[in-house]
Coordinates of C-alpha atoms in Angstrom, one line a residue:
X1 CA 45.2 5.1 70.3
X2 CA 47.5 2.3 69.3
X3 CA 46.7 -1.3 69.1
X4 CA 48.8 -4.5 68.8
X5 CA 48.1 -7.8 67.2
X6 CA 49.1 -11.0 69.0
X7 CA 49.5 -14.2 67.1
X8 CA 48.6 -17.3 69.1
X9 CA 50.7 -20.4 68.4
X10 CA 49.3 -23.8 69.3
X11 CA 51.0 -25.3 72.3
X12 CA 49.5 -28.7 71.7
X13 CA 52.5 -30.2 69.9
X14 CA 54.4 -33.4 70.4
X15 CA 57.3 -35.2 68.8
X16 CA 56.2 -38.1 66.6
X17 CA 58.6 -41.0 66.2
X18 CA 57.4 -43.5 63.7
X19 CA 53.7 -43.6 64.4
X20 CA 53.6 -42.8 68.2
X21 CA 54.2 -39.6 70.1
X22 CA 56.9 -39.6 72.7
X23 CA 55.0 -37.8 75.5
X24 CA 51.5 -39.3 75.4
X25 CA 52.0 -42.4 73.2
X26 CA 49.3 -41.2 71.0
X27 CA 49.0 -42.3 67.3
X28 CA 50.6 -39.8 64.9
X29 CA 51.8 -39.5 61.4
X30 CA 54.8 -37.6 59.8
X31 CA 54.8 -36.6 56.2
X32 CA 55.9 -39.0 53.4
X33 CA 59.5 -40.2 54.1
X34 CA 59.9 -38.5 57.5
X35 CA 60.3 -40.8 60.5
X36 CA 60.6 -38.2 63.3
X37 CA 58.8 -34.8 63.3
X38 CA 56.8 -32.3 65.4
X39 CA 53.0 -32.8 65.1
X40 CA 50.1 -30.6 66.1
X41 CA 47.9 -32.8 68.2
X42 CA 44.9 -30.7 67.8
X43 CA 44.5 -32.1 64.2
X44 CA 47.2 -34.8 64.4
X45 CA 49.2 -33.6 61.4
X46 CA 52.9 -32.7 61.0
X47 CA 53.7 -29.1 61.7
X48 CA 53.8 -27.0 58.5
X49 CA 57.3 -25.8 57.5
X50 CA 60.2 -28.1 57.8
X51 CA 59.5 -30.0 61.1
X52 CA 61.2 -33.3 60.2
X53 CA 64.3 -34.2 62.2
X54 CA 64.9 -37.8 60.9
X55 CA 64.2 -39.4 57.6
X56 CA 63.4 -43.0 56.6
X57 CA 63.4 -44.9 53.3
X58 CA 67.0 -44.0 52.6
X59 CA 66.1 -40.3 52.2
X60 CA 68.3 -37.4 53.3
X61 CA 67.3 -34.7 55.8
X62 CA 67.8 -31.2 54.4
X63 CA 66.5 -28.2 56.2
X64 CA 63.7 -30.2 58.0
X65 CA 62.6 -32.0 54.8
X66 CA 63.4 -35.4 53.3
X67 CA 65.0 -35.5 49.8
X68 CA 66.3 -38.3 47.6
X69 CA 69.5 -36.5 46.6
X70 CA 71.4 -33.7 48.3
X71 CA 71.9 -30.5 46.3
X72 CA 75.2 -29.2 45.0
X73 CA 77.5 -28.0 47.9
X74 CA 76.3 -30.7 50.2
X75 CA 77.7 -34.1 51.1
X76 CA 75.4 -37.1 51.5
X77 CA 76.1 -38.6 54.9
X78 CA 74.8 -41.9 56.3
X79 CA 73.8 -45.4 55.2
X80 CA 70.9 -47.7 55.7
X81 CA 67.2 -46.7 55.7
X82 CA 67.2 -44.2 58.6
X83 CA 69.1 -41.1 59.7
X84 CA 70.7 -40.0 56.5
X85 CA 71.5 -36.3 56.2
X86 CA 72.7 -33.6 53.8
X87 CA 75.8 -31.8 55.3
X88 CA 76.9 -28.5 53.8
X89 CA 80.5 -28.6 52.5
X90 CA 82.4 -25.7 54.0
X91 CA 85.2 -24.4 51.8
X92 CA 88.3 -24.0 54.0
X93 CA 91.5 -22.3 52.7
X94 CA 94.3 -24.2 54.4
X95 CA 97.8 -25.5 53.8
X96 CA 98.4 -28.4 51.5
X97 CA 101.5 -30.4 52.5
X98 CA 102.4 -33.2 50.1
X99 CA 99.0 -34.8 49.4
X100 CA 97.1 -33.9 52.6
X101 CA 95.8 -30.7 54.1
X102 CA 97.2 -29.6 57.4
X103 CA 93.9 -28.6 59.1
X104 CA 91.2 -31.1 57.9
X105 CA 93.5 -33.9 56.6
X106 CA 91.7 -33.8 53.3
X107 CA 93.3 -35.1 50.0
X108 CA 95.0 -32.3 48.1
X109 CA 97.5 -31.6 45.3
X110 CA 99.5 -28.5 44.7
X111 CA 100.4 -29.6 41.2
X112 CA 103.7 -29.7 39.3
X113 CA 106.9 -29.4 41.4
X114 CA 105.2 -27.7 44.3
X115 CA 105.2 -29.6 47.6
X116 CA 103.4 -27.0 49.9
X117 CA 100.8 -24.5 49.0
X118 CA 97.6 -22.8 50.1
X119 CA 94.6 -24.8 49.1
X120 CA 90.8 -24.3 48.8
X121 CA 89.5 -27.8 49.6
X122 CA 86.0 -26.9 48.6
X123 CA 86.9 -26.0 45.0
X124 CA 89.5 -27.7 44.9
X125 CA 92.1 -25.2 43.8
X126 CA 95.8 -24.9 44.5
X127 CA 97.1 -21.5 45.4
X128 CA 100.5 -19.9 45.9
X129 CA 103.4 -22.3 46.4
X130 CA 105.6 -22.0 49.5
X131 CA 107.8 -25.1 49.3
X132 CA 109.1 -26.8 46.1
X133 CA 110.1 -30.4 45.5
X134 CA 112.1 -32.3 42.9
X135 CA 115.2 -30.0 43.3
X136 CA 113.2 -26.9 42.0
X137 CA 113.7 -23.4 43.3
X138 CA 110.9 -21.2 44.8
X139 CA 110.6 -17.9 43.1
X140 CA 107.6 -15.6 43.8
X141 CA 105.4 -18.5 44.6
X142 CA 106.4 -20.5 41.5
X143 CA 108.8 -23.4 41.2
X144 CA 111.6 -22.9 38.6
X145 CA 114.5 -25.1 37.6
X146 CA 117.1 -22.3 37.8
X147 CA 117.0 -18.8 39.3
X148 CA 117.2 -15.7 37.0
X149 CA 120.0 -13.1 36.9
X150 CA 120.2 -11.2 40.2
X151 CA 119.3 -14.2 42.3
X152 CA 121.3 -16.8 44.2
X153 CA 120.2 -20.4 44.2
X154 CA 120.0 -21.4 47.8
X155 CA 119.5 -24.9 49.2
X156 CA 120.3 -28.5 48.4
X157 CA 118.5 -31.8 48.3
X158 CA 115.0 -32.2 46.8
X159 CA 113.0 -29.8 49.0
X160 CA 113.0 -26.2 50.1
X161 CA 115.4 -24.7 47.5
X162 CA 114.8 -21.0 46.9
X163 CA 115.8 -18.1 44.8
X164 CA 117.2 -15.3 47.0
X165 CA 117.6 -11.8 45.5
X166 CA 121.2 -10.5 45.6
X167 CA 121.4 -7.2 47.3
X168 CA 121.7 -4.2 44.9
X169 CA 121.5 -6.6 41.9
X170 CA 120.3 -5.1 38.6
X171 CA 117.0 -6.6 37.7
X172 CA 116.4 -7.7 34.1
X173 CA 113.7 -6.5 31.7
X174 CA 112.1 -8.5 29.0
X175 CA 112.3 -6.5 25.8
X176 CA 110.4 -8.1 23.0
X177 CA 111.5 -11.7 23.1
X178 CA 114.8 -11.6 25.1
X179 CA 116.0 -10.3 28.5
X180 CA 118.1 -7.1 28.7
X181 CA 121.1 -8.6 30.6
X182 CA 121.4 -12.3 29.8
X183 CA 119.6 -12.3 26.5
X184 CA 117.5 -15.3 27.7
X185 CA 114.2 -16.0 26.0
X186 CA 111.2 -14.3 27.5
X187 CA 107.7 -13.0 26.7
X188 CA 105.5 -10.4 28.4
X189 CA 101.8 -11.0 28.6
X190 CA 99.3 -9.8 26.1
X191 CA 100.3 -6.8 24.0
X192 CA 103.0 -5.8 26.4
X193 CA 106.5 -5.3 24.8
X194 CA 108.7 -4.5 27.8
X195 CA 108.2 -5.7 31.4
X196 CA 110.3 -6.5 34.4
X197 CA 111.6 -10.1 34.3
X198 CA 112.5 -12.5 37.2
X199 CA 112.4 -15.8 35.4
X200 CA 108.7 -15.0 34.9
X201 CA 107.0 -11.7 34.2
X202 CA 106.7 -9.5 37.3
X203 CA 103.0 -8.5 37.6
X204 CA 101.9 -4.9 36.7
X205 CA 105.3 -3.8 35.4
X206 CA 104.5 -3.4 31.7

């Protein structure tokens, strides 16, 4: 025959605020720096295992416990003696436009001559550029001062200039230290001698 084991959980619990329960106004006591918690009234002690919901003494609530400092990856929110909390920082990949992210309005910086880019605000790290500033031209996610051979320089003014590939244009290669068509200075990465070149090295073309 089979048998089952049933664990009985005490139902004699109340919320303790300060030193008094909210239901029966009985005397109670939370642990250490905790102001509000769940107590087991059968022995008038705070429930074991992260039962605190509000801290005092300028401590921060983290997973039901009170801590002096929030751990890495968390923001310390609140002021005064009561109700401070640790809030997890959620990394959001969003668009950085100028100096502010489009979704969360957080400060950001694409760096260099890039005006708009993808941005990880939890890192913070700027990603691929989509709009250049300072009269620079966008080429493969990078801002350059002039477009390479085989590309037209499109746009005017300080923003949104781009390098547009000319149809059927012969693309250059970087051979050693100079390009194959215009003899411009170039350099392939690492030990690579010859690679495709579009103002910068084209990835995975060695």
